[in-house]
């Protein structure tokens, strides 16, 4: 493995979608850093009042602009070059801020959801035009994406609203965002809607409380398929015939499969013809076999706080650790995560009653490929966006704050990477995060950030791949595969001095200090 020396960061840092730049938000500026050279290529000077909380700090889809949303105001800057600056204020109720702010289908469009869900405001920063849509059903940052979806290639907006106790779906023009048509779907309380990856169907599914039901609709509202799983089409008044209800619905990147996870321990896979192809059952105990590997996390008690988790391969049947007590309500059960990898051949899942276990399914062969068991709950599961069968995972808890797990089918269990051993202070301060860094080479890379520092890591193992590193122009340091060796060469402040002016935050109490003579 190869990694960079730590460089200054902040609580709000993010890599661009194309993986070429890293943006960090500071109280008085935004620093844009090139991944190739690890040098700051642009500093955007602006005074931000971060005391009210940052609603969002994100790149645009094309990696050419940066969005900074604070309170009821948001800024859009051109990055890494250009002089564009859009400054928009959307008034919010007293003492509140926008619930969610994000880019729309293009770099010129910003979607702002009000704090109490009164309206969705779509701002075109190029034409300075605003379109307001009342009563969006989902409006906070965690759920807003479930209620609005942009159609691939055409960018038509499908929005789910609710008025007078009824769900309403509206289709809006890709250019003006004016409403083109609307209808009331055959749902009682829709949980979400989304266009399929090919834009052919608009999919709407009902909440778990009202049974298993997925509607595949055309763009004008006609229902092509009403899927209810194993349940026949009984009337709504027949309460005894309801299924466990849908909790998760996701599409494979190539659009071949639709995964529907309900309140039970099963996942239904629908093919491109919208026919159920297979069902995956999370059975317990799990027995290892030739095509199924089970890996269990192990810790060395003698190592204390410096222990690095390792994994052993199970040789006999084992049950995933469960946190749900006997007699828990049905809402505690079911699948709460389902994600396809870039090749659409692997599916990662997690159960509510076994939050520390990841199941990995082989969709074409309809077999369980691997089971990964941890000591802590899984906080993040992320497939690599372009390289197949490469999974990044993180766990909850302070002991795992600096640790990232990487799994692929050919590895000897999940690989453990402890970034605290790469930091000069050997300690990660603040809440850390890690995500994949998109690259143009075959060498996958990871972006790791805390409140003060960032580190880039490449999974390249051989010397020949070193020249193909994203930051080859800057150089890199080798790291043992188990990441357990301390790196004394990082104990200095060389990387911090490189950008000292950017890393130093403003002194809040500067006005109390006596003036220098």
GROMACS .gro file of C-alpha atoms in nm, residues 78-343:
model
  266
   78UNK     CA    1  -1.642   2.789  -0.946
   79UNK     CA    2  -1.362   2.544  -0.872
   80UNK     CA    3  -1.079   2.479  -0.930
   81UNK     CA    4  -1.066   2.781  -1.163
   82UNK     CA    5  -1.299   3.056  -1.278
   83UNK     CA    6  -1.447   3.354  -1.098
   84UNK     CA    7  -1.814   3.254  -1.068
   85UNK     CA    8  -1.981   3.324  -0.733
   86UNK     CA    9  -2.352   3.278  -0.673
   87UNK     CA   10  -2.495   3.405  -0.343
   88UNK     CA   11  -2.860   3.324  -0.267
   89UNK     CA   12  -3.067   3.368   0.048
   90UNK     CA   13  -3.390   3.173   0.095
   91UNK     CA   14  -3.575   3.311   0.402
   92UNK     CA   15  -3.660   3.046   0.662
   93UNK     CA   16  -3.881   3.051   0.974
   94UNK     CA   17  -3.732   3.234   1.271
   95UNK     CA   18  -3.437   3.059   1.440
   96UNK     CA   19  -3.427   2.781   1.180
   97UNK     CA   20  -3.214   2.692   0.881
   98UNK     CA   21  -3.279   2.506   0.558
   99UNK     CA   22  -3.339   2.135   0.611
  100UNK     CA   23  -3.150   2.025   0.301
  101UNK     CA   24  -2.954   2.202   0.027
  102UNK     CA   25  -2.792   2.021  -0.266
  103UNK     CA   26  -2.713   2.048  -0.633
  104UNK     CA   27  -2.986   1.939  -0.871
  105UNK     CA   28  -2.942   1.761  -1.201
  106UNK     CA   29  -2.687   2.014  -1.328
  107UNK     CA   30  -2.423   2.251  -1.191
  108UNK     CA   31  -2.659   2.547  -1.244
  109UNK     CA   32  -2.936   2.408  -1.025
  110UNK     CA   33  -2.968   2.406  -0.646
  111UNK     CA   34  -3.255   2.246  -0.452
  112UNK     CA   35  -3.345   2.398  -0.114
  113UNK     CA   36  -3.592   2.226   0.120
  114UNK     CA   37  -3.740   2.446   0.392
  115UNK     CA   38  -3.690   2.353   0.756
  116UNK     CA   39  -4.047   2.239   0.817
  117UNK     CA   40  -4.121   2.097   0.473
  118UNK     CA   41  -4.337   2.388   0.360
  119UNK     CA   42  -4.180   2.407   0.015
  120UNK     CA   43  -3.904   2.301  -0.218
  121UNK     CA   44  -3.724   2.592  -0.384
  122UNK     CA   45  -3.533   2.518  -0.705
  123UNK     CA   46  -3.287   2.794  -0.789
  124UNK     CA   47  -3.121   2.830  -1.130
  125UNK     CA   48  -2.809   3.028  -1.049
  126UNK     CA   49  -2.732   3.086  -1.417
  127UNK     CA   50  -3.065   3.251  -1.506
  128UNK     CA   51  -3.152   3.371  -1.151
  129UNK     CA   52  -3.494   3.206  -1.179
  130UNK     CA   53  -3.669   3.040  -0.886
  131UNK     CA   54  -3.942   2.774  -0.886
  132UNK     CA   55  -4.126   2.693  -0.561
  133UNK     CA   56  -4.316   2.368  -0.506
  134UNK     CA   57  -4.534   2.329  -0.198
  135UNK     CA   58  -4.559   2.037   0.044
  136UNK     CA   59  -4.271   1.804  -0.044
  137UNK     CA   60  -4.330   1.482   0.149
  138UNK     CA   61  -3.966   1.430   0.246
  139UNK     CA   62  -3.750   1.732   0.318
  140UNK     CA   63  -3.469   1.665   0.568
  141UNK     CA   64  -3.116   1.577   0.461
  142UNK     CA   65  -3.154   1.205   0.537
  143UNK     CA   66  -3.479   1.151   0.346
  144UNK     CA   67  -3.509   1.427   0.084
  145UNK     CA   68  -3.358   1.206  -0.186
  146UNK     CA   69  -3.639   0.951  -0.138
  147UNK     CA   70  -3.899   1.207  -0.242
  148UNK     CA   71  -3.737   1.353  -0.553
  149UNK     CA   72  -3.558   1.191  -0.844
  150UNK     CA   73  -3.406   1.324  -1.166
  151UNK     CA   74  -3.464   1.114  -1.474
  152UNK     CA   75  -3.135   0.993  -1.627
  153UNK     CA   76  -3.034   1.161  -1.957
  154UNK     CA   77  -3.344   1.386  -1.977
  155UNK     CA   78  -3.321   1.535  -1.621
  156UNK     CA   79  -3.699   1.557  -1.573
  157UNK     CA   80  -3.782   1.591  -1.205
  158UNK     CA   81  -4.023   1.351  -1.035
  159UNK     CA   82  -4.139   1.484  -0.698
  160UNK     CA   83  -4.348   1.320  -0.427
  161UNK     CA   84  -4.573   1.558  -0.233
  162UNK     CA   85  -4.858   1.500   0.009
  163UNK     CA   86  -5.170   1.714   0.046
  164UNK     CA   87  -5.491   1.644   0.237
  165UNK     CA   88  -5.373   1.296   0.329
  166UNK     CA   89  -5.300   1.187  -0.029
  167UNK     CA   90  -4.976   1.117  -0.210
  168UNK     CA   91  -4.919   1.315  -0.531
  169UNK     CA   92  -4.650   1.260  -0.793
  170UNK     CA   93  -4.562   1.548  -1.023
  171UNK     CA   94  -4.334   1.555  -1.327
  172UNK     CA   95  -4.148   1.882  -1.391
  173UNK     CA   96  -3.983   2.015  -1.704
  174UNK     CA   97  -3.610   1.960  -1.735
  175UNK     CA   98  -3.560   2.322  -1.847
  176UNK     CA   99  -3.807   2.541  -1.659
  177UNK     CA  100  -3.905   2.301  -1.377
  178UNK     CA  101  -4.267   2.395  -1.436
  179UNK     CA  102  -4.513   2.114  -1.371
  180UNK     CA  103  -4.603   1.909  -1.678
  181UNK     CA  104  -4.835   1.650  -1.526
  182UNK     CA  105  -4.934   1.500  -1.193
  183UNK     CA  106  -5.136   1.211  -1.054
  184UNK     CA  107  -5.222   1.035  -0.729
  185UNK     CA  108  -5.052   0.694  -0.712
  186UNK     CA  109  -5.231   0.388  -0.572
  187UNK     CA  110  -5.041   0.409  -0.243
  188UNK     CA  111  -5.162   0.470   0.109
  189UNK     CA  112  -4.842   0.630   0.239
  190UNK     CA  113  -4.559   0.616  -0.014
  191UNK     CA  114  -4.213   0.564   0.130
  192UNK     CA  115  -4.020   0.678  -0.176
  193UNK     CA  116  -3.993   0.710  -0.552
  194UNK     CA  117  -3.704   0.679  -0.796
  195UNK     CA  118  -3.636   0.651  -1.168
  196UNK     CA  119  -3.473   0.329  -1.283
  197UNK     CA  120  -3.112   0.373  -1.407
  198UNK     CA  121  -3.228   0.360  -1.771
  199UNK     CA  122  -3.509   0.611  -1.706
  200UNK     CA  123  -3.772   0.371  -1.837
  201UNK     CA  124  -3.980   0.333  -1.521
  202UNK     CA  125  -4.070   0.554  -1.228
  203UNK     CA  126  -4.082   0.327  -0.923
  204UNK     CA  127  -4.298   0.408  -0.619
  205UNK     CA  128  -4.324   0.191  -0.309
  206UNK     CA  129  -4.554   0.200  -0.007
  207UNK     CA  130  -4.447   0.222   0.356
  208UNK     CA  131  -4.402  -0.103   0.554
  209UNK     CA  132  -4.716  -0.038   0.761
  210UNK     CA  133  -4.930  -0.088   0.451
  211UNK     CA  134  -4.789  -0.414   0.322
  212UNK     CA  135  -4.557  -0.505   0.037
  213UNK     CA  136  -4.629  -0.302  -0.274
  214UNK     CA  137  -4.412  -0.160  -0.553
  215UNK     CA  138  -4.556   0.027  -0.850
  216UNK     CA  139  -4.358   0.044  -1.175
  217UNK     CA  140  -4.509   0.340  -1.361
  218UNK     CA  141  -4.456   0.505  -1.697
  219UNK     CA  142  -4.361   0.871  -1.713
  220UNK     CA  143  -4.728   0.970  -1.748
  221UNK     CA  144  -4.851   0.772  -1.445
  222UNK     CA  145  -4.977   0.448  -1.599
  223UNK     CA  146  -4.900   0.146  -1.381
  224UNK     CA  147  -4.709  -0.114  -1.581
  225UNK     CA  148  -4.661  -0.358  -1.292
  226UNK     CA  149  -4.803  -0.376  -0.941
  227UNK     CA  150  -4.560  -0.599  -0.751
  228UNK     CA  151  -4.662  -0.733  -0.411
  229UNK     CA  152  -4.408  -1.007  -0.351
  230UNK     CA  153  -4.558  -1.335  -0.244
  231UNK     CA  154  -4.885  -1.171  -0.141
  232UNK     CA  155  -5.184  -1.199  -0.376
  233UNK     CA  156  -5.382  -0.887  -0.468
  234UNK     CA  157  -5.625  -0.874  -0.177
  235UNK     CA  158  -5.835  -0.574  -0.096
  236UNK     CA  159  -5.700  -0.305   0.135
  237UNK     CA  160  -5.961  -0.391   0.397
  238UNK     CA  161  -5.823  -0.743   0.443
  239UNK     CA  162  -5.560  -0.669   0.709
  240UNK     CA  163  -5.465  -1.035   0.762
  241UNK     CA  164  -5.319  -1.062   0.414
  242UNK     CA  165  -5.056  -0.788   0.442
  243UNK     CA  166  -4.690  -0.877   0.399
  244UNK     CA  167  -4.400  -0.754   0.613
  245UNK     CA  168  -4.367  -0.433   0.409
  246UNK     CA  169  -4.077  -0.280   0.216
  247UNK     CA  170  -3.785  -0.122   0.399
  248UNK     CA  171  -3.522  -0.086   0.126
  249UNK     CA  172  -3.544  -0.069  -0.254
  250UNK     CA  173  -3.232  -0.027  -0.466
  251UNK     CA  174  -3.123  -0.072  -0.827
  252UNK     CA  175  -2.806  -0.225  -0.968
  253UNK     CA  176  -2.584   0.025  -1.154
  254UNK     CA  177  -2.652  -0.138  -1.492
  255UNK     CA  178  -3.027  -0.155  -1.429
  256UNK     CA  179  -3.046  -0.534  -1.463
  257UNK     CA  180  -3.167  -0.598  -1.108
  258UNK     CA  181  -3.397  -0.441  -0.851
  259UNK     CA  182  -3.344  -0.548  -0.490
  260UNK     CA  183  -3.647  -0.524  -0.261
  261UNK     CA  184  -3.580  -0.584   0.110
  262UNK     CA  185  -3.878  -0.618   0.341
  263UNK     CA  186  -3.937  -0.643   0.715
  264UNK     CA  187  -3.837  -1.008   0.718
  265UNK     CA  188  -3.489  -1.155   0.670
  266UNK     CA  189  -3.517  -1.185   0.293
  267UNK     CA  190  -3.434  -0.985  -0.018
  268UNK     CA  191  -3.622  -1.029  -0.346
  269UNK     CA  192  -3.430  -0.975  -0.671
  270UNK     CA  193  -3.631  -0.865  -0.975
  271UNK     CA  194  -3.476  -0.886  -1.321
  272UNK     CA  195  -3.501  -0.634  -1.606
  273UNK     CA  196  -3.839  -0.780  -1.706
  274UNK     CA  197  -3.965  -0.699  -1.355
  275UNK     CA  198  -4.003  -1.067  -1.275
  276UNK     CA  199  -3.884  -1.202  -0.941
  277UNK     CA  200  -3.573  -1.405  -1.016
  278UNK     CA  201  -3.455  -1.516  -0.674
  279UNK     CA  202  -3.492  -1.458  -0.301
  280UNK     CA  203  -3.200  -1.430  -0.061
  281UNK     CA  204  -3.267  -1.552   0.295
  282UNK     CA  205  -3.049  -1.443   0.587
  283UNK     CA  206  -3.046  -1.773   0.774
  284UNK     CA  207  -2.881  -1.839   1.108
  285UNK     CA  208  -2.657  -2.016   1.193
  286UNK     CA  209  -2.435  -1.986   0.887
  287UNK     CA  210  -2.217  -2.281   0.790
  288UNK     CA  211  -1.896  -2.225   0.592
  289UNK     CA  212  -1.841  -2.420   0.272
  290UNK     CA  213  -1.622  -2.412  -0.035
  291UNK     CA  214  -1.806  -2.119  -0.192
  292UNK     CA  215  -1.882  -1.936   0.136
  293UNK     CA  216  -1.625  -1.774   0.363
  294UNK     CA  217  -1.710  -1.650   0.712
  295UNK     CA  218  -1.471  -1.404   0.874
  296UNK     CA  219  -1.484  -1.307   1.242
  297UNK     CA  220  -1.307  -1.008   1.395
  298UNK     CA  221  -1.045  -1.079   1.659
  299UNK     CA  222  -0.866  -0.843   1.900
  300UNK     CA  223  -0.542  -0.899   2.090
  301UNK     CA  224  -0.614  -0.801   2.455
  302UNK     CA  225  -0.243  -0.770   2.531
  303UNK     CA  226  -0.209  -0.488   2.277
  304UNK     CA  227  -0.449  -0.262   2.470
  305UNK     CA  228  -0.573   0.049   2.291
  306UNK     CA  229  -0.314   0.003   2.015
  307UNK     CA  230  -0.465  -0.330   1.908
  308UNK     CA  231  -0.537  -0.360   1.537
  309UNK     CA  232  -0.837  -0.584   1.456
  310UNK     CA  233  -0.762  -0.899   1.260
  311UNK     CA  234  -0.990  -1.167   1.119
  312UNK     CA  235  -1.000  -1.544   1.141
  313UNK     CA  236  -1.184  -1.777   0.908
  314UNK     CA  237  -1.464  -1.975   1.070
  315UNK     CA  238  -1.443  -2.352   1.026
  316UNK     CA  239  -1.780  -2.446   1.171
  317UNK     CA  240  -2.134  -2.311   1.181
  318UNK     CA  241  -2.168  -1.975   1.357
  319UNK     CA  242  -2.455  -1.738   1.431
  320UNK     CA  243  -2.417  -1.363   1.368
  321UNK     CA  244  -2.416  -1.163   1.694
  322UNK     CA  245  -2.756  -1.012   1.764
  323UNK     CA  246  -2.838  -0.703   1.968
  324UNK     CA  247  -3.216  -0.740   1.972
  325UNK     CA  248  -3.357  -0.886   2.294
  326UNK     CA  249  -3.621  -1.155   2.289
  327UNK     CA  250  -3.968  -1.018   2.238
  328UNK     CA  251  -3.856  -0.707   2.052
  329UNK     CA  252  -4.107  -0.546   1.820
  330UNK     CA  253  -4.122  -0.637   1.451
  331UNK     CA  254  -3.988  -0.292   1.360
  332UNK     CA  255  -3.648  -0.403   1.491
  333UNK     CA  256  -3.621  -0.676   1.230
  334UNK     CA  257  -3.566  -0.685   0.860
  335UNK     CA  258  -3.299  -0.568   0.618
  336UNK     CA  259  -3.189  -0.205   0.658
  337UNK     CA  260  -2.914  -0.198   0.395
  338UNK     CA  261  -2.877  -0.335   0.043
  339UNK     CA  262  -2.612  -0.210  -0.203
  340UNK     CA  263  -2.487  -0.342  -0.537
  341UNK     CA  264  -2.124  -0.324  -0.639
  342UNK     CA  265  -2.007  -0.155  -0.962
  343UNK     CA  266  -2.041  -0.476  -1.164
   0.00000   0.00000   0.00000
